[in-house]
Amino acid sequence: MDAKITKQRLANFISYDWLKIALSVAAAVVALVIFFTTLKTRPRADQSFEVYGYYGLHWGTDGYTFSSTALRKNVFSYDVLEVVPEVFDNTRPYGGSVYTARRMSKEGEVLFLAPVPVDSGRKDDEGNPILSTQTEEYVRSCLVGAGTEGESLGTILPFDGFMRDCAAYLQTVFGEEWRTNGEPDGEAVRQIFLDRNGKDKRFRTAAKKEDGVAQEKDRLTDVRRAYLAVEEAIGEGVFSLATFTSDSGKTYNFGLNVGGEESDVSGLPLFKNFLYYTAEPGEGEEEGGRTAKDVTLTVFDNGGAATDLRYDVFLFLDWMLRTYRGS
């Protein structure tokens, strides 16, 4: 049998079977894509930390690059695999709709608010427009049962309550004297790790599980340290609990005031490098400038979708303290 490959035979093969070859190559490419996609670790919802800025806020230079900076500098713990910064602009088409869609999906960990002046849409007894701020109007929109006896804060967590929850969480790990005891209980660490990552494919083998437990110990130790740093910053007046009093007279600690200016004794004077808004012109000034004064961090209430990774918020705040506090 003459099986010699000639130009004529090769040309005939290609002319009749080129479609089969193309389909085979395409099938092989699809199979490889599926294979590597299956192997790749995809973040769970709680492993993605989304940092949002509300209307009127803009990213500074650091904010634009925060996604890569956070992972490179280990701002969060080992279990946060993705960091997503996003600012919503209601002056652009669909800006408000995008925010609404994000929240309907329970996306977002923290939201920054700015005291940008706005018309509240309400009028006083004399029919004059009532001026307000984006911060106040946002918090007002979060009230559930506004004006009733059962009025409460929704969408975002009361920050003082969030701190109490984190303190109780740390107590289960470090014991009653958790503020002074820096050594976590080994069994508690292991259980916390297994509850969250027992089925995570990154930790399939026994050796990798032990490595994961060690990383969890570091995470809990860091959260404790960061919590105490934030608590100290509040005590020193660098951070302050932001409050809102509703029309019914109820006061809510809706967030943490983190922004400041060089002339302030409170807040982070360099935070405008991360996030800022444009200040209103001062007396004798033609235009305002970039500022982060009274920018407030709020924590979303994600209900049952939230895990203990929400306490990485304190790691974020601690990083902010170390980065933007200045000299």
Short mmCIF file of C-alpha atoms in Angstrom, two decimals:
data_model
loop_
_atom_site.label_atom_id
_atom_site.label_comp_id
_atom_site.label_asym_id
_atom_site.label_seq_id
_atom_site.Cartn_x
_atom_site.Cartn_y
_atom_site.Cartn_z
CA MET A 1 0.00 0.00 0.00
CA ASP A 2 1.38 3.36 -1.02
CA ALA A 3 1.04 5.59 2.11
CA LYS A 4 3.51 8.19 1.03
CA ILE A 5 2.44 11.77 1.84
CA THR A 6 2.50 13.91 -1.24
CA LYS A 7 1.50 17.48 -1.90
CA GLN A 8 -1.50 16.27 -3.84
CA ARG A 9 -2.71 13.95 -1.08
CA LEU A 10 -2.18 16.64 1.57
CA ALA A 11 -4.12 19.16 -0.50
CA ASN A 12 -6.98 16.68 -0.95
CA PHE A 13 -7.03 15.96 2.80
CA ILE A 14 -7.20 19.64 3.73
CA SER A 15 -9.79 20.44 1.06
CA TYR A 16 -12.17 17.73 2.27
CA ASP A 17 -11.47 17.66 6.04
CA TRP A 18 -10.69 21.28 6.94
CA LEU A 19 -14.04 21.70 8.68
CA LYS A 20 -13.43 18.63 10.85
CA ILE A 21 -9.99 19.98 11.77
CA ALA A 22 -11.39 23.39 12.69
CA LEU A 23 -14.15 21.87 14.80
CA SER A 24 -11.66 19.60 16.57
CA VAL A 25 -9.39 22.52 17.40
CA ALA A 26 -12.32 24.58 18.64
CA ALA A 27 -13.53 21.69 20.82
CA ALA A 28 -10.05 21.28 22.29
CA VAL A 29 -9.86 25.00 23.12
CA VAL A 30 -13.30 24.94 24.79
CA ALA A 31 -12.33 21.85 26.80
CA LEU A 32 -9.14 23.54 28.03
CA VAL A 33 -11.03 26.70 28.99
CA ILE A 34 -13.59 24.68 30.95
CA PHE A 35 -10.83 22.66 32.62
CA PHE A 36 -8.85 25.67 33.82
CA THR A 37 -12.00 27.57 34.80
CA THR A 38 -13.03 24.63 36.96
CA LEU A 39 -9.63 24.57 38.65
CA LYS A 40 -9.56 28.32 39.29
CA THR A 41 -10.68 29.45 42.73
CA ARG A 42 -13.69 31.72 42.42
CA PRO A 43 -14.41 34.03 45.34
CA ARG A 44 -17.52 33.35 47.33
CA ALA A 45 -19.76 36.34 47.95
CA ASP A 46 -18.15 36.95 51.35
CA GLN A 47 -14.65 36.69 49.88
CA SER A 48 -15.23 39.75 47.71
CA PHE A 49 -14.89 43.03 49.61
CA GLU A 50 -16.70 45.84 47.81
CA VAL A 51 -15.94 49.42 48.82
CA TYR A 52 -18.58 51.87 47.58
CA GLY A 53 -18.67 55.64 47.41
CA TYR A 54 -22.06 57.35 47.25
CA TYR A 55 -23.22 60.35 45.24
CA GLY A 56 -20.87 63.31 45.18
CA LEU A 57 -17.73 61.32 46.00
CA HIS A 58 -14.81 60.70 43.64
CA TRP A 59 -11.79 58.45 43.77
CA GLY A 60 -8.47 60.02 44.55
CA THR A 61 -5.29 58.55 43.09
CA ASP A 62 -5.15 55.84 45.76
CA GLY A 63 -8.79 54.91 45.30
CA TYR A 64 -8.36 54.17 41.61
CA THR A 65 -5.65 51.60 42.36
CA PHE A 66 -7.07 50.23 45.60
CA SER A 67 -8.14 46.91 44.12
CA SER A 68 -4.54 45.91 43.40
CA THR A 69 -3.07 47.79 46.37
CA ALA A 70 -5.32 45.99 48.86
CA LEU A 71 -4.24 42.55 47.65
CA ARG A 72 -0.58 43.47 47.25
CA LYS A 73 -0.30 45.04 50.71
CA ASN A 74 -2.58 42.53 52.48
CA VAL A 75 -4.99 45.19 53.69
CA PHE A 76 -7.54 42.45 54.35
CA SER A 77 -7.14 38.90 55.60
CA TYR A 78 -6.12 35.83 53.61
CA ASP A 79 -9.75 34.92 52.93
CA VAL A 80 -10.60 38.09 51.00
CA LEU A 81 -9.70 37.13 47.44
CA GLU A 82 -11.15 40.11 45.56
CA VAL A 83 -11.44 43.83 46.32
CA VAL A 84 -13.85 45.94 44.27
CA PRO A 85 -13.94 49.75 44.66
CA GLU A 86 -16.86 51.54 42.98
CA VAL A 87 -18.26 55.07 43.09
CA PHE A 88 -21.84 55.79 42.03
CA ASP A 89 -22.55 59.00 40.14
CA ASN A 90 -26.21 60.04 40.04
CA THR A 91 -25.40 62.77 37.50
CA ARG A 92 -24.78 60.09 34.88
CA PRO A 93 -27.37 57.84 33.23
CA TYR A 94 -28.20 54.75 35.29
CA GLY A 95 -25.89 55.77 38.19
CA GLY A 96 -28.66 55.31 40.74
CA SER A 97 -29.95 52.17 39.04
CA VAL A 98 -26.54 50.51 39.24
CA TYR A 99 -26.39 51.14 42.99
CA THR A 100 -29.90 49.76 43.45
CA ALA A 101 -29.02 46.64 41.47
CA ARG A 102 -25.89 46.08 43.56
CA ARG A 103 -27.80 46.29 46.79
CA MET A 104 -30.64 44.08 45.60
CA SER A 105 -27.96 41.41 45.12
CA LYS A 106 -26.58 42.10 48.63
CA GLU A 107 -23.32 43.31 47.14
CA GLY A 108 -21.17 45.77 49.05
CA GLU A 109 -19.46 45.72 52.43
CA VAL A 110 -19.00 49.41 53.21
CA LEU A 111 -20.36 52.65 51.80
CA PHE A 112 -18.77 56.08 52.14
CA LEU A 113 -21.07 59.09 52.43
CA ALA A 114 -20.19 62.77 51.97
CA PRO A 115 -21.91 65.90 53.35
CA VAL A 116 -22.50 67.30 49.87
CA PRO A 117 -25.31 69.93 49.99
CA VAL A 118 -28.57 68.86 48.32
CA ASP A 119 -32.16 70.02 48.19
CA SER A 120 -34.09 67.63 50.40
CA GLY A 121 -37.27 68.03 48.35
CA ARG A 122 -39.09 69.09 51.51
CA LYS A 123 -40.29 72.55 52.49
CA ASP A 124 -40.56 74.35 55.79
CA ASP A 125 -43.75 75.88 57.20
CA GLU A 126 -43.21 78.97 55.08
CA GLY A 127 -42.80 77.00 51.88
CA ASN A 128 -39.04 77.45 51.59
CA PRO A 129 -36.90 74.53 50.36
CA ILE A 130 -35.12 72.65 53.17
CA LEU A 131 -31.43 72.17 52.42
CA SER A 132 -29.78 68.96 53.49
CA THR A 133 -26.76 66.78 52.63
CA GLN A 134 -26.29 63.54 50.74
CA THR A 135 -25.33 61.90 54.03
CA GLU A 136 -28.49 62.95 55.84
CA GLU A 137 -30.79 62.11 52.94
CA TYR A 138 -29.22 58.68 52.50
CA VAL A 139 -29.61 57.81 56.18
CA ARG A 140 -33.18 59.15 56.11
CA SER A 141 -33.90 56.82 53.17
CA CYS A 142 -32.69 53.86 55.26
CA LEU A 143 -35.26 54.35 58.02
CA VAL A 144 -37.83 51.59 58.26
CA GLY A 145 -41.22 52.67 59.56
CA ALA A 146 -40.11 56.30 59.74
CA GLY A 147 -42.16 58.33 62.21
CA THR A 148 -43.70 55.30 63.90
CA GLU A 149 -42.98 53.79 67.30
CA GLY A 150 -41.21 50.87 65.65
CA GLU A 151 -38.91 53.06 63.54
CA SER A 152 -35.50 51.47 62.97
CA LEU A 153 -32.43 51.75 60.78
CA GLY A 154 -32.28 49.46 57.76
CA THR A 155 -29.82 48.81 54.90
CA ILE A 156 -26.86 49.89 57.06
CA LEU A 157 -25.85 48.73 60.52
CA PRO A 158 -25.71 51.02 63.56
CA PHE A 159 -21.94 51.29 63.93
CA ASP A 160 -21.94 51.09 67.71
CA GLY A 161 -23.89 47.83 67.42
CA PHE A 162 -21.45 46.54 64.79
CA MET A 163 -18.58 47.20 67.20
CA ARG A 164 -20.37 45.35 70.01
CA ASP A 165 -20.96 42.38 67.72
CA CYS A 166 -17.28 42.26 66.79
CA ALA A 167 -16.25 42.53 70.45
CA ALA A 168 -18.51 39.56 71.31
CA TYR A 169 -17.02 37.62 68.38
CA LEU A 170 -13.46 38.28 69.59
CA GLN A 171 -14.44 37.26 73.12
CA THR A 172 -15.42 33.79 71.89
CA VAL A 173 -11.91 33.41 70.48
CA PHE A 174 -9.66 35.16 73.01
CA GLY A 175 -11.72 34.72 76.17
CA GLU A 176 -13.20 37.13 78.68
CA GLU A 177 -9.99 39.16 78.84
CA TRP A 178 -9.74 39.41 75.07
CA ARG A 179 -8.50 43.01 75.14
CA THR A 180 -5.33 41.98 76.96
CA ASN A 181 -5.05 38.34 75.93
CA GLY A 182 -3.46 38.16 72.49
CA GLU A 183 -3.41 34.36 72.22
CA PRO A 184 -6.56 32.84 70.65
CA ASP A 185 -8.07 29.53 71.70
CA GLY A 186 -6.82 26.88 69.28
CA GLU A 187 -10.05 24.91 69.07
CA ALA A 188 -12.08 28.05 68.52
CA VAL A 189 -9.76 29.09 65.69
CA ARG A 190 -10.03 25.66 64.07
CA GLN A 191 -13.81 25.62 64.30
CA ILE A 192 -14.14 29.11 62.80
CA PHE A 193 -11.89 28.07 59.93
CA LEU A 194 -13.77 24.83 59.25
CA ASP A 195 -17.19 26.50 59.47
CA ARG A 196 -16.20 28.93 56.72
CA ASN A 197 -13.63 27.00 54.66
CA GLY A 198 -14.16 23.33 55.44
CA LYS A 199 -15.25 22.67 51.84
CA ASP A 200 -12.98 25.23 50.16
CA LYS A 201 -10.95 23.50 47.43
CA ARG A 202 -7.89 25.53 48.40
CA PHE A 203 -7.68 23.38 51.53
CA ARG A 204 -8.37 19.88 50.27
CA THR A 205 -5.52 18.01 51.94
CA ALA A 206 -4.89 17.69 55.66
CA ALA A 207 -1.65 19.65 55.34
CA LYS A 208 -3.39 22.50 53.54
CA LYS A 209 -6.15 22.54 56.13
CA GLU A 210 -3.53 22.97 58.85
CA ASP A 211 -2.01 25.82 56.86
CA GLY A 212 -5.48 27.33 56.60
CA VAL A 213 -5.98 27.09 60.37
CA ALA A 214 -2.66 28.92 60.86
CA GLN A 215 -3.81 31.66 58.48
CA GLU A 216 -7.10 31.89 60.35
CA LYS A 217 -5.20 32.38 63.61
CA ASP A 218 -3.33 35.27 61.99
CA ARG A 219 -6.60 36.74 60.72
CA LEU A 220 -8.24 36.68 64.12
CA THR A 221 -5.14 38.13 65.78
CA ASP A 222 -5.06 40.93 63.22
CA VAL A 223 -8.79 41.68 63.58
CA ARG A 224 -8.33 41.96 67.36
CA ARG A 225 -5.38 44.33 66.93
CA ALA A 226 -7.26 46.40 64.33
CA TYR A 227 -10.39 46.60 66.49
CA LEU A 228 -8.39 47.92 69.42
CA ALA A 229 -6.66 50.46 67.15
CA VAL A 230 -10.04 51.74 65.92
CA GLU A 231 -11.40 51.84 69.46
CA GLU A 232 -8.36 53.85 70.52
CA ALA A 233 -8.79 56.22 67.55
CA ILE A 234 -12.38 56.85 68.65
CA GLY A 235 -11.23 57.51 72.19
CA GLU A 236 -8.65 60.02 70.91
CA GLY A 237 -11.20 61.77 68.70
CA VAL A 238 -9.51 60.82 65.44
CA PHE A 239 -12.60 58.83 64.49
CA SER A 240 -16.06 59.66 65.82
CA LEU A 241 -19.43 57.95 65.73
CA ALA A 242 -21.64 59.77 63.22
CA THR A 243 -25.18 60.38 64.41
CA PHE A 244 -28.50 61.18 62.78
CA THR A 245 -31.67 62.26 64.56
CA SER A 246 -34.89 61.44 62.73
CA ASP A 247 -38.04 63.54 62.67
CA SER A 248 -39.44 61.31 65.41
CA GLY A 249 -36.56 62.25 67.69
CA LYS A 250 -34.66 58.95 67.56
CA THR A 251 -30.88 59.16 67.23
CA TYR A 252 -28.86 56.57 65.31
CA ASN A 253 -25.09 55.97 65.24
CA PHE A 254 -25.15 55.20 61.54
CA GLY A 255 -21.43 55.20 60.77
CA LEU A 256 -17.91 56.30 61.57
CA ASN A 257 -16.70 59.78 60.64
CA VAL A 258 -13.22 59.26 59.17
CA GLY A 259 -12.57 62.30 56.98
CA GLY A 260 -10.64 65.36 58.01
CA GLU A 261 -8.52 68.30 56.91
CA GLU A 262 -5.06 69.52 57.80
CA SER A 263 -6.59 72.12 60.15
CA ASP A 264 -8.73 69.57 62.02
CA VAL A 265 -7.79 67.72 65.18
CA SER A 266 -10.10 64.88 64.13
CA GLY A 267 -10.34 62.72 61.05
CA LEU A 268 -7.71 61.60 58.56
CA PRO A 269 -6.24 64.70 56.86
CA LEU A 270 -4.75 62.70 53.97
CA PHE A 271 -7.85 60.61 53.25
CA LYS A 272 -8.71 62.83 50.28
CA ASN A 273 -5.93 60.97 48.45
CA PHE A 274 -8.24 57.96 48.59
CA LEU A 275 -11.70 59.51 48.30
CA TYR A 276 -12.89 63.10 48.13
CA TYR A 277 -15.69 65.49 47.27
CA THR A 278 -15.56 69.07 46.07
CA ALA A 279 -16.09 71.54 48.90
CA GLU A 280 -18.38 74.51 48.55
CA PRO A 281 -16.53 77.81 47.97
CA GLY A 282 -15.56 79.57 51.17
CA GLU A 283 -15.99 83.26 51.86
CA GLY A 284 -14.00 85.24 49.30
CA GLU A 285 -13.23 82.10 47.27
CA GLU A 286 -14.42 81.55 43.72
CA GLU A 287 -14.32 77.78 43.81
CA GLY A 288 -13.96 74.97 46.31
CA GLY A 289 -11.30 72.31 46.56
CA ARG A 290 -10.93 68.61 47.21
CA THR A 291 -11.71 67.56 50.75
CA ALA A 292 -12.67 64.50 52.78
CA LYS A 293 -13.99 66.44 55.76
CA ASP A 294 -16.77 64.54 57.53
CA VAL A 295 -16.73 61.67 55.06
CA THR A 296 -18.42 58.80 56.87
CA LEU A 297 -17.96 55.05 56.54
CA THR A 298 -21.10 52.94 56.94
CA VAL A 299 -21.39 49.15 57.05
CA PHE A 300 -24.07 47.43 55.01
CA ASP A 301 -26.57 45.12 56.67
CA ASN A 302 -26.40 42.05 54.42
CA GLY A 303 -28.44 39.86 56.73
CA GLY A 304 -27.93 36.12 56.30
CA ALA A 305 -25.57 36.66 53.38
CA ALA A 306 -22.93 38.09 55.74
CA THR A 307 -20.27 35.96 57.43
CA ASP A 308 -17.63 36.77 60.03
CA LEU A 309 -15.45 38.15 57.22
CA ARG A 310 -17.48 41.34 57.68
CA TYR A 311 -15.17 42.12 60.60
CA ASP A 312 -12.39 42.68 58.08
CA VAL A 313 -13.89 46.17 58.05
CA PHE A 314 -11.65 46.84 61.06
CA LEU A 315 -8.58 45.76 59.07
CA PHE A 316 -9.61 48.31 56.43
CA LEU A 317 -10.04 51.04 59.04
CA ASP A 318 -6.71 50.20 60.65
CA TRP A 319 -5.01 50.47 57.24
CA MET A 320 -6.68 53.84 56.74
CA LEU A 321 -5.35 55.01 60.10
CA ARG A 322 -1.80 53.97 59.28
CA THR A 323 -1.93 55.37 55.75
CA TYR A 324 -3.84 58.66 56.00
CA ARG A 325 -3.40 59.89 59.55
CA GLY A 326 -0.28 61.88 58.63
CA SER A 327 2.43 63.01 61.02
#
